[in-house]
Tab-separated table of C-alpha atoms and ligand atoms in Angstrom:
chain	number	residue	atom	x	y	z
A	1	MET	CA	35.566	32.598	27.140
A	2	ASN	CA	35.253	28.926	26.309
A	3	GLN	CA	32.538	26.360	25.932
A	4	VAL	CA	31.679	24.634	29.187
A	5	ARG	CA	33.359	21.221	29.373
A	6	LEU	CA	32.229	18.483	31.761
A	7	GLN	CA	33.025	14.877	32.519
A	8	HIS	CA	30.968	12.444	30.474
A	9	CYS	CA	30.511	8.681	30.619
A	10	PRO	CA	30.716	7.116	27.154
A	11	ALA	CA	28.951	3.976	28.428
A	12	CYS	CA	25.877	5.257	30.286
A	13	ARG	CA	26.001	8.770	28.805
A	14	ARG	CA	25.759	10.578	32.173
A	15	TRP	CA	27.323	14.017	32.614
A	16	TYR	CA	28.978	15.072	35.856
A	17	ALA	CA	29.400	18.612	37.147
A	18	MET	CA	31.514	17.522	40.125
A	19	ALA	CA	34.744	15.893	39.048
A	20	ARG	CA	35.229	12.269	40.032
A	21	ASP	CA	37.608	9.438	39.228
A	22	ARG	CA	35.198	7.271	37.272
A	23	CYS	CA	31.506	6.881	36.541
A	24	GLY	CA	29.412	5.003	39.080
A	25	CYS	CA	28.946	2.364	36.350
A	26	GLY	CA	32.687	1.708	36.502
A	27	THR	CA	33.626	3.330	33.192
A	28	PRO	CA	36.498	5.836	32.892
A	29	LEU	CA	35.190	9.320	32.125
A	30	VAL	CA	36.067	11.636	29.274
A	31	VAL	CA	35.841	15.444	29.245
A	32	ALA	CA	33.607	16.844	26.529
A	33	PRO	CA	31.932	20.168	25.671
A	34	VAL	CA	28.252	20.792	26.444
A	35	SER	CA	25.906	23.163	24.648
A	36	GLY	CA	25.851	25.585	27.599
A	37	ARG	CA	22.134	26.085	27.023
A	38	GLY	CA	19.755	25.549	29.917
A	39	THR	CA	17.195	27.052	32.264
A	40	VAL	CA	17.563	28.710	35.662
A	41	PHE	CA	16.592	25.988	38.162
A	42	SER	CA	17.340	28.010	41.290
A	43	ALA	CA	19.073	31.259	42.204
A	44	THR	CA	20.390	33.205	45.163
A	45	VAL	CA	21.540	36.750	45.677
A	46	THR	CA	24.463	37.181	48.039
A	47	HIS	CA	24.375	40.410	50.043
A	48	GLN	CA	27.081	39.617	52.594
A	49	ALA	CA	30.361	38.725	50.929
A	50	MET	CA	31.930	35.659	52.502
A	51	THR	CA	35.429	36.409	51.170
A	52	GLU	CA	37.318	39.675	50.670
A	53	GLU	CA	37.504	38.922	46.967
A	54	TYR	CA	33.735	39.322	46.665
A	55	ALA	CA	33.355	42.361	48.956
A	56	ALA	CA	33.255	44.807	46.053
A	57	ARG	CA	30.847	42.650	44.102
A	58	VAL	CA	27.828	42.382	46.455
A	59	PRO	CA	24.994	42.095	45.839
A	60	TYR	CA	25.468	39.452	43.153
A	61	GLN	CA	23.383	36.603	41.834
A	62	THR	CA	24.510	33.011	41.464
A	63	VAL	CA	22.149	30.859	39.415
A	64	LEU	CA	21.846	27.093	39.307
A	65	VAL	CA	21.374	26.232	35.643
A	66	GLU	CA	19.917	22.939	34.471
A	67	LEU	CA	21.736	22.271	31.221
A	68	ALA	CA	20.025	20.748	28.199
A	69	GLU	CA	22.302	17.705	28.662
A	70	GLY	CA	20.978	17.158	32.203
A	71	PRO	CA	23.511	18.243	34.806
A	72	ARG	CA	23.055	21.376	36.935
A	73	VAL	CA	25.878	23.883	37.227
A	74	LEU	CA	26.332	27.113	39.159
A	75	ALA	CA	27.080	30.281	37.208
A	76	LEU	CA	27.589	33.910	38.122
A	77	VAL	CA	25.313	36.564	36.699
A	78	ASP	CA	26.672	39.937	35.668
A	79	GLY	CA	23.958	42.558	35.950
A	80	PRO	CA	20.321	42.382	37.022
A	81	PRO	CA	19.102	39.124	38.566
A	82	LEU	CA	17.377	36.494	36.419
A	83	PRO	CA	14.100	34.791	37.364
A	84	LEU	CA	13.770	31.046	37.857
A	85	GLY	CA	12.799	29.392	34.603
A	86	ALA	CA	14.713	31.846	32.425
A	87	GLU	CA	16.416	30.316	29.412
A	88	VAL	CA	20.122	31.076	29.510
A	89	SER	CA	23.425	30.177	27.980
A	90	VAL	CA	26.523	29.699	30.148
A	91	VAL	CA	30.187	29.847	29.226
A	92	ASP	CA	33.450	28.985	30.942
A	93	SER	CA	34.986	32.268	32.084
A	94	ALA	CA	38.537	30.973	31.649
A	95	PRO	CA	40.552	32.791	28.965
A	96	ALA	CA	39.770	31.627	25.433
A	97	GLY	CA	41.906	28.680	24.443
A	98	ALA	CA	42.665	27.570	28.025
A	99	ASP	CA	43.689	23.911	28.062
A	100	VAL	CA	41.979	22.974	31.287
A	101	PRO	CA	38.258	23.630	31.767
A	102	SER	CA	37.457	25.821	34.760
A	103	THR	CA	34.362	25.613	36.930
A	104	ALA	CA	33.910	29.396	36.968
A	105	LEU	CA	30.920	29.886	34.685
A	106	LEU	CA	29.173	33.023	33.501
A	107	VAL	CA	25.683	33.577	32.159
A	108	GLU	CA	25.931	35.122	28.697
A	109	ARG	CA	23.595	38.102	28.723
A	110	SER	CA	23.477	38.736	24.987
A	111	ARG	CA	22.048	35.369	23.933
A	112	ARG	CA	18.690	35.122	25.708
B	1	MET	CA	20.943	-9.775	63.993
B	2	THR	CA	18.560	-7.063	62.800
B	3	ALA	CA	18.646	-3.397	63.757
B	4	GLN	CA	15.456	-3.935	65.728
B	5	ALA	CA	17.397	-6.241	68.065
B	6	LEU	CA	19.371	-3.185	69.199
B	7	ARG	CA	16.239	-1.247	70.139
B	8	GLY	CA	16.518	-0.077	73.720
B	9	VAL	CA	19.876	-1.680	74.514
B	10	ALA	CA	21.700	1.566	75.267
B	11	ALA	CA	20.910	4.852	76.950
B	12	VAL	CA	22.284	8.344	77.351
B	13	VAL	CA	23.053	8.518	81.072
B	14	GLY	CA	24.985	11.765	81.279
B	15	VAL	CA	24.935	15.114	79.494
B	16	GLY	CA	27.157	18.155	79.788
B	17	GLU	CA	27.818	21.539	78.223
B	18	SER	CA	30.583	24.087	78.310
B	19	ALA	CA	29.708	27.715	78.891
B	20	TYR	CA	28.077	29.013	75.705
B	21	THR	CA	29.730	32.316	74.797
B	22	ARG	CA	30.590	34.750	72.030
B	23	GLY	CA	33.929	36.216	73.017
B	24	GLY	CA	34.839	37.873	76.288
B	25	THR	CA	36.700	34.840	77.605
B	26	ASP	CA	40.389	34.196	76.959
B	27	GLY	CA	41.799	30.856	75.952
B	28	VAL	CA	38.630	29.331	74.524
B	29	THR	CA	39.499	26.709	71.912
B	30	ASP	CA	37.850	23.769	70.181
B	31	VAL	CA	39.611	21.544	72.714
B	32	SER	CA	38.805	23.553	75.847
B	33	VAL	CA	35.051	23.574	75.264
B	34	ALA	CA	35.056	19.840	74.447
B	35	LEU	CA	36.919	19.159	77.694
B	36	ASP	CA	34.576	21.331	79.774
B	37	ALA	CA	31.556	19.544	78.305
B	38	SER	CA	33.100	16.096	78.823
B	39	THR	CA	33.868	16.764	82.459
B	40	ALA	CA	30.312	17.990	83.004
B	41	ALA	CA	28.795	14.968	81.258
B	42	LEU	CA	30.806	12.469	83.297
B	43	ALA	CA	29.863	14.248	86.521
B	44	ASP	CA	26.203	14.229	85.465
B	45	ALA	CA	26.440	10.462	84.900
B	46	GLY	CA	28.102	9.914	88.280
B	47	LEU	CA	31.124	8.439	86.505
B	48	THR	CA	34.826	9.287	86.349
B	49	PRO	CA	37.361	9.507	83.488
B	50	GLY	CA	38.686	6.122	84.607
B	51	ASP	CA	35.303	4.565	83.802
B	52	VAL	CA	35.471	5.595	80.142
B	53	ASP	CA	36.451	2.718	77.859
B	54	GLY	CA	34.860	3.997	74.650
B	55	LEU	CA	35.312	7.295	72.831
B	56	VAL	CA	33.736	8.780	69.711
B	57	PRO	CA	35.786	11.930	69.124
B	58	PRO	CA	34.282	14.818	67.154
B	59	TYR	CA	34.716	15.114	63.391
B	60	MET	CA	36.570	18.382	63.824
B	61	GLY	CA	38.362	20.057	66.699
B	62	ALA	CA	39.695	17.965	69.560
B	63	THR	CA	41.440	14.754	68.522
B	64	ALA	CA	41.040	11.443	70.332
B	65	GLU	CA	44.580	11.834	71.642
B	66	GLU	CA	43.892	15.326	73.024
B	67	LEU	CA	40.757	14.090	74.754
B	68	ILE	CA	42.526	11.050	76.209
B	69	ALA	CA	45.491	13.087	77.423
B	70	ASN	CA	43.610	16.057	78.839
B	71	LEU	CA	40.783	14.138	80.479
B	72	GLY	CA	42.982	11.324	81.775
B	73	LEU	CA	41.087	8.610	79.923
B	74	THR	CA	43.316	5.655	80.721
B	75	GLY	CA	41.105	2.792	79.601
B	76	VAL	CA	39.850	3.577	76.086
B	77	ARG	CA	39.650	0.384	74.011
B	78	PHE	CA	36.936	1.363	71.519
B	79	CYS	CA	37.517	4.540	69.523
B	80	ALA	CA	35.877	5.395	66.201
B	81	GLN	CA	35.288	8.712	64.480
B	82	VAL	CA	32.174	9.592	62.504
B	83	ASN	CA	32.593	11.912	59.515
B	84	LEU	CA	29.214	13.314	58.530
B	85	GLY	CA	29.837	16.979	59.239
B	86	GLY	CA	27.117	18.405	61.459
B	87	ALA	CA	25.260	15.095	61.254
B	88	SER	CA	28.133	13.415	63.102
B	89	PRO	CA	27.093	14.007	66.744
B	90	VAL	CA	23.665	12.383	66.387
B	91	ALA	CA	25.123	9.578	64.266
B	92	ALA	CA	27.770	9.078	66.949
B	93	LEU	CA	25.052	8.133	69.441
B	94	GLY	CA	24.249	5.103	67.310
B	95	TYR	CA	27.882	4.069	66.962
B	96	ALA	CA	28.352	4.398	70.732
B	97	ALA	CA	25.209	2.349	71.375
B	98	SER	CA	26.360	-0.299	68.885
B	99	ALA	CA	29.718	-0.583	70.636
B	100	VAL	CA	27.967	-1.012	73.973
B	101	ALA	CA	25.606	-3.627	72.526
B	102	ALA	CA	28.528	-5.541	71.022
B	103	GLY	CA	30.388	-5.558	74.325
B	104	LEU	CA	33.240	-3.513	72.873
B	105	ALA	CA	32.811	-0.833	75.517
B	106	ARG	CA	30.810	-0.266	78.671
B	107	THR	CA	31.002	3.524	78.990
B	108	VAL	CA	31.294	5.629	75.830
B	109	LEU	CA	32.051	9.346	75.928
B	110	VAL	CA	30.805	11.348	72.914
B	111	PRO	CA	32.048	14.951	73.032
B	112	VAL	CA	32.102	17.850	70.578
B	113	GLY	CA	33.565	21.335	70.799
B	114	TRP	CA	33.786	24.227	68.382
B	115	ALA	CA	35.217	27.636	69.184
B	116	GLY	CA	33.364	28.941	66.150
B	117	TYR	CA	33.413	32.516	67.436
B	118	SER	CA	36.912	32.832	68.911
B	119	GLY	CA	38.503	30.367	66.502
B	120	ARG	CA	37.748	29.299	62.947
B	121	ARG	CA	34.360	30.479	61.733
B	122	ALA	CA	32.008	28.536	59.511
B	123	ARG	CA	32.527	30.681	56.439
B	124	ALA	CA	36.304	30.092	56.677
B	125	LEU	CA	36.069	26.316	56.860
B	126	SER	CA	35.702	25.754	53.128
B	127	ALA	CA	39.053	27.510	52.677
B	128	ALA	CA	40.626	24.995	55.078
B	129	GLU	CA	42.369	21.898	53.756
B	130	PRO	CA	39.883	20.162	51.428
B	131	THR	CA	39.786	16.990	53.492
B	132	THR	CA	36.037	16.400	53.157
B	133	SER	CA	33.762	16.042	50.167
B	134	TYR	CA	31.960	19.201	51.264
B	135	ARG	CA	35.136	21.228	51.153
B	136	LYS	CA	36.151	19.657	47.835
B	137	ALA	CA	32.806	20.584	46.255
B	138	VAL	CA	32.918	24.139	47.592
B	139	ARG	CA	36.499	24.711	46.607
B	140	GLY	CA	36.372	22.980	43.247
B	141	LEU	CA	32.875	23.711	41.991
B	142	TYR	CA	30.920	26.273	44.021
B	143	ALA	CA	33.420	28.930	45.189
B	144	PRO	CA	34.475	29.856	41.627
B	145	ASN	CA	30.840	30.994	41.240
B	146	GLY	CA	30.710	33.044	44.431
B	147	VAL	CA	29.383	30.314	46.724
B	148	HIS	CA	31.701	29.911	49.707
B	149	SER	CA	29.664	29.380	52.882
B	150	PRO	CA	27.017	26.874	53.977
B	151	SER	CA	24.411	29.655	53.856
B	152	GLN	CA	25.119	30.167	50.158
B	153	VAL	CA	25.285	26.453	49.347
B	154	TYR	CA	21.961	25.651	51.030
B	155	ALA	CA	20.140	28.820	49.923
B	156	GLN	CA	19.856	27.379	46.402
B	157	VAL	CA	17.815	24.486	47.795
B	158	ALA	CA	15.649	26.794	49.892
B	159	ARG	CA	14.926	29.025	46.899
B	160	ARG	CA	13.932	26.089	44.705
B	161	HIS	CA	11.609	24.817	47.452
B	162	GLN	CA	9.926	28.215	47.591
B	163	HIS	CA	9.523	28.166	43.817
B	164	GLU	CA	8.105	24.650	43.603
B	165	PHE	CA	5.896	24.641	46.680
B	166	GLY	CA	5.236	28.298	47.445
B	167	THR	CA	6.941	28.020	50.830
B	168	PRO	CA	6.629	31.563	52.201
B	169	ALA	CA	9.223	33.643	54.023
B	170	GLU	CA	6.784	33.649	56.959
B	171	ALA	CA	7.328	29.903	57.378
B	172	LEU	CA	11.079	30.405	57.676
B	173	GLY	CA	10.379	33.261	60.060
B	174	ARG	CA	8.057	31.133	62.179
B	175	VAL	CA	10.909	28.671	62.749
B	176	ALA	CA	13.205	31.500	63.860
B	177	VAL	CA	10.573	33.076	66.123
B	178	ASN	CA	9.607	29.787	67.806
B	179	THR	CA	13.214	28.873	68.354
B	180	ARG	CA	13.925	32.246	69.948
B	181	ALA	CA	10.891	31.899	72.220
B	182	HIS	CA	12.399	28.664	73.514
B	183	ALA	CA	15.790	30.321	73.965
B	184	VAL	CA	14.183	33.011	76.112
B	185	ALA	CA	13.238	30.190	78.520
B	186	THR	CA	16.708	28.600	78.404
B	187	PRO	CA	19.200	30.123	80.878
B	188	ASN	CA	22.366	29.241	78.928
B	189	ALA	CA	21.096	30.348	75.523
B	190	ILE	CA	23.159	33.131	73.957
B	191	MET	CA	20.340	34.886	72.064
B	192	ARG	CA	17.531	35.594	74.567
B	193	LYS	CA	16.069	38.863	73.324
B	194	PRO	CA	12.454	38.170	72.308
B	195	MET	CA	11.880	38.104	68.540
B	196	ALA	CA	8.706	38.837	66.589
B	197	LEU	CA	8.012	37.833	62.998
B	198	ALA	CA	8.412	41.487	62.002
B	199	ASP	CA	11.944	41.446	63.458
B	200	HIS	CA	12.768	38.441	61.325
B	201	LEU	CA	11.320	39.936	58.136
B	202	ALA	CA	13.139	43.224	58.769
B	203	SER	CA	16.541	41.656	59.374
B	204	ARG	CA	19.112	42.218	56.657
B	205	TRP	CA	19.717	39.840	53.787
B	206	ILE	CA	22.692	37.524	54.070
B	207	VAL	CA	22.024	35.483	50.947
B	208	GLU	CA	18.500	35.412	49.568
B	209	PRO	CA	16.270	33.780	50.688
B	210	TYR	CA	18.149	33.815	54.024
B	211	ARG	CA	18.032	36.865	56.237
B	212	LEU	CA	20.281	37.336	59.252
B	213	LEU	CA	17.673	35.775	61.545
B	214	ASP	CA	17.434	32.675	59.348
B	215	CYS	CA	21.050	31.867	60.175
B	216	CYS	CA	22.614	30.069	63.108
B	217	MET	CA	25.238	31.902	65.074
B	218	ASP	CA	28.984	31.782	65.442
B	219	SER	CA	29.608	30.762	69.057
B	220	ASP	CA	32.046	29.001	71.351
B	221	ALA	CA	30.319	25.850	72.533
B	222	GLY	CA	31.009	22.288	73.600
B	223	ALA	CA	28.560	19.542	74.498
B	224	ALA	CA	29.006	15.902	75.430
B	225	VAL	CA	27.040	12.810	76.359
B	226	VAL	CA	27.805	9.485	78.013
B	227	VAL	CA	26.296	6.266	76.648
B	228	THR	CA	26.064	2.970	78.544
B	229	ALA	CA	23.854	-0.100	78.445
B	230	ALA	CA	20.263	0.767	79.277
B	231	ASP	CA	20.348	-1.741	82.149
B	232	ASP	CA	23.813	-0.780	83.424
B	233	PRO	CA	23.818	-1.542	87.170
B	234	ARG	CA	25.677	1.700	87.933
B	235	HIS	CA	22.581	3.777	87.201
B	236	THR	CA	21.523	5.935	90.083
B	237	GLY	CA	17.842	5.292	89.544
B	238	ARG	CA	17.308	8.609	87.813
B	239	ALA	CA	15.271	8.625	84.607
B	240	ARG	CA	17.370	8.091	81.488
B	241	ALA	CA	17.038	8.478	77.725
B	242	VAL	CA	16.991	5.071	76.080
B	243	LEU	CA	18.024	4.879	72.410
B	244	ASP	CA	15.251	3.030	70.593
B	245	GLY	CA	16.192	3.751	66.994
B	246	TRP	CA	18.925	5.413	65.034
B	247	ALA	CA	20.302	5.670	61.524
B	248	ASP	CA	22.503	7.839	59.401
B	249	ALA	CA	22.948	8.120	55.653
B	250	ARG	CA	24.446	10.116	52.853
B	251	PRO	CA	22.358	11.251	49.877
B	252	SER	CA	22.508	9.078	46.749
B	253	GLU	CA	24.769	11.613	44.958
B	254	PRO	CA	27.084	12.404	47.865
B	255	LEU	CA	29.618	14.577	46.007
B	256	ASP	CA	27.364	17.370	44.756
B	257	MET	CA	24.358	18.992	46.433
B	258	TYR	CA	22.738	20.031	43.155
B	259	ASN	CA	22.743	16.911	40.994
B	260	ARG	CA	20.453	14.450	42.727
B	261	ALA	CA	17.670	12.772	40.783
B	262	ASP	CA	15.402	14.001	43.585
B	263	PHE	CA	16.602	17.554	44.235
B	264	PHE	CA	15.352	17.622	47.850
B	265	GLU	CA	16.733	14.240	48.863
B	266	THR	CA	19.014	14.256	51.918
B	267	GLY	CA	20.574	11.531	54.008
B	268	LEU	CA	17.532	11.767	56.255
B	269	THR	CA	15.312	10.654	53.368
B	270	THR	CA	16.584	7.105	53.814
B	271	ALA	CA	17.801	7.291	57.429
B	272	ALA	CA	14.486	8.387	58.939
B	273	PRO	CA	12.355	5.416	57.784
B	274	ALA	CA	15.098	3.080	59.020
B	275	ALA	CA	15.174	4.734	62.440
B	276	TRP	CA	11.381	4.754	62.788
B	277	ALA	CA	11.240	1.055	61.895
B	278	MET	CA	13.994	0.256	64.358
B	279	ALA	CA	12.255	2.186	67.137
B	280	GLY	CA	8.799	0.773	66.360
B	281	VAL	CA	7.242	4.245	66.524
B	282	GLY	CA	6.605	7.033	64.045
B	283	PRO	CA	6.632	10.801	63.710
B	284	SER	CA	3.144	11.221	65.190
B	285	ASP	CA	4.279	9.520	68.419
B	286	MET	CA	6.900	12.175	69.165
B	287	ASP	CA	6.414	14.594	72.058
B	288	PHE	CA	9.115	16.929	70.716
B	289	ALA	CA	11.714	17.143	67.949
B	290	GLN	CA	15.173	18.672	68.133
B	291	ILE	CA	15.991	19.392	64.494
B	292	TYR	CA	19.444	20.490	63.309
B	293	ASP	CA	18.874	24.146	62.532
B	294	CYS	CA	21.874	25.542	60.708
B	295	PHE	CA	19.318	27.683	58.842
B	296	THR	CA	15.556	27.942	59.144
B	297	PHE	CA	14.802	26.240	55.834
B	298	GLU	CA	16.817	23.155	56.759
B	299	VAL	CA	14.361	22.639	59.637
B	300	LEU	CA	11.466	22.674	57.143
B	301	GLN	CA	13.269	20.316	54.788
B	302	GLN	CA	14.062	17.854	57.566
B	303	LEU	CA	10.454	17.900	58.812
B	304	GLU	CA	9.489	16.672	55.346
B	305	GLU	CA	12.262	14.129	54.911
B	306	ALA	CA	11.769	12.730	58.438
B	307	GLY	CA	8.090	12.171	57.650
B	308	PHE	CA	6.418	14.736	59.917
B	309	CYS	CA	4.658	16.050	56.820
B	310	GLY	CA	4.732	15.445	53.084
B	311	ARG	CA	7.116	16.911	50.560
B	312	GLY	CA	6.287	20.568	50.102
B	313	GLU	CA	3.972	20.685	53.134
B	314	SER	CA	6.408	21.955	55.769
B	315	GLY	CA	5.431	25.592	55.308
B	316	ASP	CA	1.795	24.847	56.116
B	317	PHE	CA	2.883	22.494	58.898
B	318	VAL	CA	4.743	25.172	60.861
B	319	LEU	CA	2.306	27.980	59.995
B	320	SER	CA	-0.551	25.858	61.404
B	321	GLY	CA	1.076	26.205	64.826
B	322	HIS	CA	1.977	22.542	65.339
B	323	THR	CA	5.586	23.433	66.097
B	324	ASP	CA	4.926	26.496	68.247
B	325	PRO	CA	5.905	26.397	71.929
B	326	GLY	CA	3.157	24.340	73.566
B	327	GLY	CA	2.033	22.930	70.188
B	328	ARG	CA	1.799	19.236	69.455
B	329	LEU	CA	5.385	19.048	68.217
B	330	PRO	CA	7.585	21.680	69.873
B	331	ILE	CA	10.883	22.013	67.998
B	332	ASN	CA	14.265	22.958	69.408
B	333	THR	CA	13.021	23.594	72.910
B	334	HIS	CA	16.476	24.863	73.974
B	335	GLY	CA	16.851	27.504	71.274
B	336	GLY	CA	18.848	25.387	68.841
B	337	LEU	CA	21.782	26.496	66.756
B	338	LEU	CA	19.796	29.600	65.835
B	339	SER	CA	19.481	31.008	69.349
B	340	GLN	CA	21.146	28.830	72.009
B	341	ALA	CA	24.621	28.038	70.607
B	342	HIS	CA	26.328	26.127	67.808
B	343	ALA	CA	27.497	23.016	69.614
B	344	LEU	CA	27.347	21.122	66.299
B	345	GLY	CA	23.923	19.792	67.226
B	346	MET	CA	25.060	17.917	70.308
B	347	ASN	CA	23.201	20.579	72.294
B	348	HIS	CA	20.067	19.138	70.653
B	349	VAL	CA	20.879	15.733	72.144
B	350	VAL	CA	21.553	17.286	75.548
B	351	GLU	CA	18.175	19.024	75.430
B	352	ALA	CA	16.354	15.869	74.343
B	353	VAL	CA	17.757	14.047	77.354
B	354	ARG	CA	16.823	16.871	79.727
B	355	GLN	CA	13.278	16.895	78.328
B	356	LEU	CA	12.943	13.145	78.797
B	357	ARG	CA	14.227	13.451	82.377
B	358	HIS	CA	11.663	16.226	82.938
B	359	GLU	CA	14.420	18.620	83.970
B	360	ALA	CA	13.750	21.368	81.427
B	361	GLY	CA	12.155	23.877	83.794
B	362	PRO	CA	9.854	26.488	82.222
B	363	ARG	CA	10.325	25.012	78.737
B	364	GLN	CA	9.485	21.442	79.802
B	365	VAL	CA	7.184	19.592	77.400
B	366	ASP	CA	4.504	18.168	79.687
B	367	GLY	CA	4.928	14.452	80.253
B	368	ALA	CA	7.543	14.064	77.516
B	369	ARG	CA	8.146	10.358	76.941
B	370	LEU	CA	9.372	10.083	73.345
B	371	GLY	CA	11.512	12.463	71.348
B	372	VAL	CA	13.598	12.642	68.221
B	373	VAL	CA	16.863	14.372	67.363
B	374	THR	CA	18.224	14.920	63.856
B	375	GLY	CA	21.589	15.931	62.485
B	376	TRP	CA	22.416	17.612	59.170
B	377	GLY	CA	25.847	17.829	57.684
B	378	ASP	CA	27.886	18.992	54.743
B	379	LEU	CA	26.151	18.287	51.423
B	380	GLY	CA	22.987	16.975	53.120
B	381	ASP	CA	24.226	14.058	55.201
B	382	GLY	CA	21.566	13.022	57.689
B	383	SER	CA	21.295	11.348	61.071
B	384	ILE	CA	18.437	10.646	63.429
B	385	ALA	CA	17.947	9.150	66.876
B	386	VAL	CA	14.706	8.262	68.628
B	387	LEU	CA	14.892	8.454	72.421
B	388	ARG	CA	12.493	7.193	75.094
B	389	ARG	CA	12.158	8.004	78.761
B	390	GLU	CA	12.806	5.091	81.076
B	391	GLY	CA	12.750	5.075	84.849
B	392	ARG	CA	10.807	7.031	87.406
C	1	ZN	ZN1	28.594	5.397	33.308
């Protein structure tokens, strides 16, 4: 597990969840770690898997987390569903030490 | 020239549909249903393939070249594609009308076709080549967190709306039930079994807060329209649907559904006021609304963003009965994407035209004179067209 890393604009200080080529202000973006702390802004529970990969996993919750730094990111929840408003911490589920940040995020259950 | 100068210059003079089916027919493809609909629309307009000099091909499925070759369109000189996902067909009306107004074309064919049952289904499209921003967002950002299909992408917005405004499941259900009631009165609708609210609330979860009956269907469907000048001398004298206002827009953060300063903003948020101003009328003047209904909540959200009610008020608006069959604003009088067929929302345009011609049979809105059609696409792209009856 790694810290979540997102694109960040050093000029206007915006964070971006969805990768892009440059900030809307025209500045090249850098990738930087975020705290991972945030609150559950929205959430859904999928009952019908849309891919074979997820067939064994249903039902599962995907939460939309509003990070302390501002941007909202999706994250999978392992275990019982979380209510909206819950304070959570999310991590990058890529193997520890991975060079490239992934967008597959997990809610850390232990640190509530 | 202002947009208002284009008010009323063009009209939809022909509409057509393929058979709406879910399997049981061999050889149904994206192209075949688009061709069937095109042929029907030209016949309805009293025109021939040789008359067509403008073409707005669909954003997916049949290419311009396939349409030209298979329909024998020998004179196309204006051809432009609109890429707004499901918002494309309604937006295409405006581009066709603009071409007519500019003298770039006299007769514009606007077809769509999607063999979404026999061919590629909606949930598989995000795995297709990531050629659109929607597919890029799903593949790059959402799918790694178990969000693959439009139902899953949009459900996050629906759930937040419920949380912020208390929008009840019964409001989503009311949309589904009303739409089905209209489908029962529509001969070519696929889903015609009557539905009660209890049926909706008992249907299985797909992705909370969407149940099965909150979701549009996979179907094989094509629909097409023909646009000419409103005063084209070839008109037969039959009533026609004049385009008084139109607009389309993308949301201010077009790459990601979940990171807008205003979480509920869609393309319609800016497109609707522009279209109302262009048409010189407003939501309360409408006799009906055909609202892109990929899922029930998107109907509620568009009612708010188009100005039929305030932000957060759509639940009360539909539960008050305004949008019931026979209410002051009937919605999706043909059964929509939920119950008629998924013709990418062009079936909503076809129905609007039939209503304005007073040809809608048992589901006819009495004396319909003004109506609106919306489109919704991808990460919340929006389109809207205001149509007016002209002629006897
Ligand atoms: Zn910047």
